[in-house]
Amino acid sequence: MTLQYSPVPGVQVQPHLLPARQADFEAVATLFRELHQQNASLDARFTLAENWRQVLEEQFRRTCSQSSSLWLLAWVGKKPVGLIMLENHLDSPLFRHRSWVELVALYVRVAYSGTGLARRLMDEARLWAAARKAERMQLYVTTSNEHARAFYRYCGWKPVQEIWRLELPAKATSDIAW
Ligand SMILES: CC(C)(COP(=O)(O)OP(=O)(O)OC[C@H]1O[C@@H](n2cnc3c(N)ncnc32)[C@H](O)[C@@H]1OP(=O)(O)O)[C@@H](O)C(=O)NCCC(=O)NCCS
């Protein structure tokens, strides 16, 4: 086996990519929390709900072995170091091109950033989507997350839509009786 990188000088480690199984929920939750702490530091509106763990666990246990979802973990020994989550999507029958795969989450621990692990996870994601005959993949990324945006561009992704936000005052009055 070829060892492709050395995250710690002198130590050669090749993370192992494996679809998450029921028993891996703790690893998924740990990485998911770290990812969302980072997301919330860029935009407080992405702060996780109080009961996020319970919601995530329910979603994970229901979908981790379904063919419409992928929860892929990267391991170094018993330590989880990366996560990618994908989901099949079907838009309203109003639209001709309604089927796509959402890249729901991508996270690589800082110690493994810049090592090619994110690229490997992305390559597997593309293969998974292609195996489902998906026409396209889509994702949401925070505008200020410049590193992630540069990474997606590098992987061939292009922005095609924007999400615009209007923050509303706590109290607004209207002449109309809603
Ligand atoms: C976004 C994230 C997954 C990227 O992973 P990473 O390990 O930091 O990515 P890398 O720096 O290793 O870059 C991987 C590849 O992209 C290339 N790349 C990254 N930024 C680039 C840039 N600005 N210009 C050109 N290439 C770039 C690297 O050269 C590398 O190529 P290689 O594998 O062929 O050598 C990672 O930083 C992360 O988990 N961030 C926190 C969570 C997050 O923001 N997730 C996305 C939320 S939408």
CSV table of C-alpha atoms and ligand atoms in Angstrom, one decimal:
chain,number,residue,atom,x,y,z
A,1,MET,CA,0.0,0.0,0.0
A,2,THR,CA,1.3,3.5,-0.8
A,3,LEU,CA,1.3,6.0,2.0
A,4,GLN,CA,0.2,9.2,0.4
A,5,TYR,CA,1.0,11.8,3.0
A,6,SER,CA,2.5,12.6,6.3
A,7,PRO,CA,0.4,14.9,8.5
A,8,VAL,CA,2.9,14.8,11.4
A,9,PRO,CA,6.5,15.0,10.3
A,10,GLY,CA,8.1,11.6,10.3
A,11,VAL,CA,4.8,9.8,10.8
A,12,GLN,CA,3.1,8.2,7.8
A,13,VAL,CA,-0.6,7.6,8.2
A,14,GLN,CA,-3.2,6.9,5.6
A,15,PRO,CA,-6.7,7.5,6.9
A,16,HIS,CA,-9.0,4.7,6.3
A,17,LEU,CA,-12.4,5.6,4.6
A,18,LEU,CA,-15.4,3.5,5.7
A,19,PRO,CA,-19.1,4.1,5.5
A,20,ALA,CA,-20.4,4.7,9.0
A,21,ARG,CA,-22.3,1.9,10.7
A,22,GLN,CA,-24.8,2.1,13.6
A,23,ALA,CA,-21.9,1.7,16.1
A,24,ASP,CA,-20.2,4.8,14.7
A,25,PHE,CA,-22.7,7.3,15.9
A,26,GLU,CA,-20.3,8.8,18.5
A,27,ALA,CA,-17.7,9.5,15.8
A,28,VAL,CA,-20.3,11.1,13.5
A,29,ALA,CA,-21.6,13.3,16.3
A,30,THR,CA,-18.2,14.4,17.4
A,31,LEU,CA,-17.2,15.5,13.9
A,32,PHE,CA,-20.6,17.0,13.1
A,33,ARG,CA,-20.4,19.1,16.3
A,34,GLU,CA,-16.9,20.4,15.4
A,35,LEU,CA,-18.0,21.2,11.8
A,36,HIS,CA,-21.0,23.2,13.1
A,37,GLN,CA,-19.0,25.0,15.8
A,38,GLN,CA,-16.9,26.2,12.9
A,39,ASN,CA,-19.9,27.1,10.8
A,40,ALA,CA,-21.5,29.0,13.7
A,41,SER,CA,-18.3,30.9,14.2
A,42,LEU,CA,-18.7,32.2,10.6
A,43,ASP,CA,-22.5,32.8,10.9
A,44,ALA,CA,-24.3,32.6,14.2
A,45,ARG,CA,-27.5,31.7,12.4
A,46,PHE,CA,-26.0,28.2,11.9
A,47,THR,CA,-25.8,27.5,15.7
A,48,LEU,CA,-27.0,24.0,16.4
A,49,ALA,CA,-30.3,23.5,18.3
A,50,GLU,CA,-30.3,22.4,22.0
A,51,ASN,CA,-31.5,18.9,20.9
A,52,TRP,CA,-29.3,18.6,17.8
A,53,ARG,CA,-27.7,15.3,19.0
A,54,GLN,CA,-31.0,13.6,19.4
A,55,VAL,CA,-32.2,14.8,16.0
A,56,LEU,CA,-28.9,13.8,14.3
A,57,GLU,CA,-29.0,10.4,16.0
A,58,GLU,CA,-32.5,9.7,14.8
A,59,GLN,CA,-31.5,10.8,11.2
A,60,PHE,CA,-28.3,8.8,11.3
A,61,ARG,CA,-29.9,5.5,12.6
A,62,ARG,CA,-32.7,5.7,10.1
A,63,THR,CA,-30.5,6.5,7.0
A,64,CYS,CA,-26.9,5.3,7.6
A,65,SER,CA,-27.6,2.0,5.8
A,66,GLN,CA,-30.0,3.3,3.2
A,67,SER,CA,-28.9,3.5,-0.4
A,68,SER,CA,-30.2,7.1,-0.6
A,69,SER,CA,-27.6,8.4,1.9
A,70,LEU,CA,-23.9,8.2,2.5
A,71,TRP,CA,-22.2,8.8,5.8
A,72,LEU,CA,-18.5,8.3,5.1
A,73,LEU,CA,-15.9,8.5,7.9
A,74,ALA,CA,-12.1,8.8,7.7
A,75,TRP,CA,-10.3,7.0,10.5
A,76,VAL,CA,-6.7,7.0,11.8
A,77,GLY,CA,-6.7,4.0,14.0
A,78,LYS,CA,-9.7,4.5,16.3
A,79,LYS,CA,-9.7,8.2,15.8
A,80,PRO,CA,-12.3,9.7,13.4
A,81,VAL,CA,-10.6,12.5,11.4
A,82,GLY,CA,-13.0,13.3,8.6
A,83,LEU,CA,-16.6,13.1,7.6
A,84,ILE,CA,-18.6,13.5,4.4
A,85,MET,CA,-22.4,13.2,4.2
A,86,LEU,CA,-24.5,12.9,1.0
A,87,GLU,CA,-28.2,12.6,0.4
A,88,ASN,CA,-30.3,12.0,-2.7
A,89,HIS,CA,-32.8,14.8,-3.4
A,90,LEU,CA,-35.9,14.9,-5.5
A,91,ASP,CA,-37.5,18.3,-6.2
A,92,SER,CA,-41.1,18.9,-7.0
A,93,PRO,CA,-42.5,17.2,-10.2
A,94,LEU,CA,-43.0,20.8,-11.4
A,95,PHE,CA,-39.4,20.6,-12.5
A,96,ARG,CA,-37.9,18.6,-15.4
A,97,HIS,CA,-34.5,18.3,-13.8
A,98,ARG,CA,-35.5,17.3,-10.3
A,99,SER,CA,-33.0,14.7,-9.1
A,100,TRP,CA,-29.7,15.7,-7.5
A,101,VAL,CA,-27.4,14.7,-4.7
A,102,GLU,CA,-26.7,17.1,-1.9
A,103,LEU,CA,-23.3,17.3,-0.2
A,104,VAL,CA,-24.8,17.9,3.2
A,105,ALA,CA,-21.5,18.1,5.2
A,106,LEU,CA,-17.8,17.9,4.7
A,107,TYR,CA,-15.3,18.1,7.5
A,108,VAL,CA,-11.6,17.4,8.0
A,109,ARG,CA,-10.0,17.9,11.4
A,110,VAL,CA,-7.4,20.7,11.4
A,111,ALA,CA,-4.5,18.3,12.0
A,112,TYR,CA,-5.4,16.6,8.7
A,113,SER,CA,-6.1,19.7,6.7
A,114,GLY,CA,-3.9,20.2,3.6
A,115,THR,CA,-3.1,16.4,3.5
A,116,GLY,CA,-5.3,15.4,0.6
A,117,LEU,CA,-8.0,13.8,2.8
A,118,ALA,CA,-10.7,16.3,1.8
A,119,ARG,CA,-9.9,15.5,-1.8
A,120,ARG,CA,-10.2,11.7,-1.2
A,121,LEU,CA,-13.6,12.2,0.6
A,122,MET,CA,-14.8,14.3,-2.3
A,123,ASP,CA,-13.6,11.8,-4.9
A,124,GLU,CA,-15.6,9.1,-3.1
A,125,ALA,CA,-18.6,11.4,-2.9
A,126,ARG,CA,-18.5,11.9,-6.7
A,127,LEU,CA,-18.2,8.1,-7.3
A,128,TRP,CA,-21.2,7.5,-5.0
A,129,ALA,CA,-23.3,10.1,-6.8
A,130,ALA,CA,-22.2,8.8,-10.2
A,131,ALA,CA,-23.2,5.3,-9.2
A,132,ARG,CA,-26.7,6.6,-8.5
A,133,LYS,CA,-26.7,8.1,-12.0
A,134,ALA,CA,-27.1,11.6,-10.5
A,135,GLU,CA,-26.9,14.4,-13.0
A,136,ARG,CA,-25.4,16.8,-10.5
A,137,MET,CA,-24.4,17.5,-6.9
A,138,GLN,CA,-25.2,20.7,-5.0
A,139,LEU,CA,-24.1,22.1,-1.7
A,140,TYR,CA,-24.5,25.2,0.5
A,141,VAL,CA,-21.5,27.1,1.7
A,142,THR,CA,-21.2,30.3,3.8
A,143,THR,CA,-19.8,33.1,1.7
A,144,SER,CA,-17.1,34.0,4.3
A,145,ASN,CA,-15.8,30.4,4.4
A,146,GLU,CA,-13.1,31.2,1.8
A,147,HIS,CA,-11.1,28.1,2.4
A,148,ALA,CA,-14.0,25.8,1.7
A,149,ARG,CA,-15.1,27.8,-1.3
A,150,ALA,CA,-11.5,27.7,-2.7
A,151,PHE,CA,-11.5,23.9,-2.1
A,152,TYR,CA,-14.8,23.4,-3.9
A,153,ARG,CA,-13.7,25.4,-6.8
A,154,TYR,CA,-10.5,23.4,-7.0
A,155,CYS,CA,-12.6,20.3,-7.1
A,156,GLY,CA,-14.6,21.7,-10.1
A,157,TRP,CA,-17.6,23.1,-8.3
A,158,LYS,CA,-19.1,26.4,-9.5
A,159,PRO,CA,-21.6,28.8,-7.7
A,160,VAL,CA,-24.9,28.8,-9.5
A,161,GLN,CA,-27.3,30.5,-7.0
A,162,GLU,CA,-27.0,32.8,-4.1
A,163,ILE,CA,-28.9,32.8,-0.8
A,164,TRP,CA,-29.9,36.4,0.2
A,165,ARG,CA,-30.8,37.3,3.8
A,166,LEU,CA,-32.8,40.1,5.3
A,167,GLU,CA,-32.5,40.4,9.0
A,168,LEU,CA,-35.8,41.4,10.5
A,169,PRO,CA,-36.3,43.7,13.5
A,170,ALA,CA,-37.9,41.9,16.5
A,171,LYS,CA,-41.0,44.1,16.3
A,172,ALA,CA,-42.5,45.1,13.0
A,173,THR,CA,-45.9,46.7,12.6
A,174,SER,CA,-48.3,46.4,9.6
A,175,ASP,CA,-51.5,48.1,8.6
A,176,ILE,CA,-52.9,44.8,7.5
A,177,ALA,CA,-54.5,42.5,10.1
A,178,TRP,CA,-52.7,39.3,9.3
B,1,LIG,C1,-13.1,22.6,3.6
B,1,LIG,C2,-12.2,21.5,4.0
B,1,LIG,C3,-12.9,20.2,4.0
B,1,LIG,C4,-11.0,21.5,3.0
B,1,LIG,O1,-10.2,20.5,3.4
B,1,LIG,P1,-8.6,20.7,3.4
B,1,LIG,O2,-7.9,19.4,3.9
B,1,LIG,O3,-8.4,21.9,4.3
B,1,LIG,O4,-8.3,20.9,1.9
B,1,LIG,P2,-6.8,21.0,1.4
B,1,LIG,O5,-6.2,22.2,1.9
B,1,LIG,O6,-6.1,19.7,1.7
B,1,LIG,O7,-7.1,21.1,-0.1
B,1,LIG,C5,-7.3,19.9,-0.9
B,1,LIG,C6,-7.0,20.2,-2.3
B,1,LIG,O8,-7.6,21.4,-2.7
B,1,LIG,C7,-6.6,22.3,-3.1
B,1,LIG,N1,-6.9,23.6,-2.7
B,1,LIG,C8,-7.4,24.0,-1.5
B,1,LIG,N2,-7.5,25.4,-1.5
B,1,LIG,C9,-7.1,25.8,-2.7
B,1,LIG,C10,-7.0,27.1,-3.3
B,1,LIG,N3,-7.2,28.2,-2.7
B,1,LIG,N4,-6.5,27.2,-4.6
B,1,LIG,C11,-6.2,26.0,-5.3
B,1,LIG,N5,-6.2,24.8,-4.7
B,1,LIG,C12,-6.7,24.7,-3.5
B,1,LIG,C13,-5.3,21.8,-2.4
B,1,LIG,O9,-4.1,22.1,-3.2
B,1,LIG,C14,-5.5,20.3,-2.4
B,1,LIG,O10,-5.1,19.7,-3.6
B,1,LIG,P3,-4.4,18.3,-3.7
B,1,LIG,O11,-5.2,17.3,-2.9
B,1,LIG,O12,-4.5,17.9,-5.2
B,1,LIG,O13,-3.1,18.5,-3.2
B,1,LIG,C15,-11.6,21.7,5.4
B,1,LIG,O14,-10.8,22.8,5.5
B,1,LIG,C16,-12.6,21.7,6.5
B,1,LIG,O15,-13.0,20.6,7.0
B,1,LIG,N6,-13.0,22.9,7.0
B,1,LIG,C17,-13.9,23.0,8.1
B,1,LIG,C18,-15.3,22.6,7.7
B,1,LIG,C19,-15.8,23.3,6.5
B,1,LIG,O16,-15.7,24.5,6.3
B,1,LIG,N7,-16.5,22.5,5.7
B,1,LIG,C20,-17.2,23.0,4.5
B,1,LIG,C21,-18.5,23.5,5.0
B,1,LIG,S1,-19.6,23.8,3.5
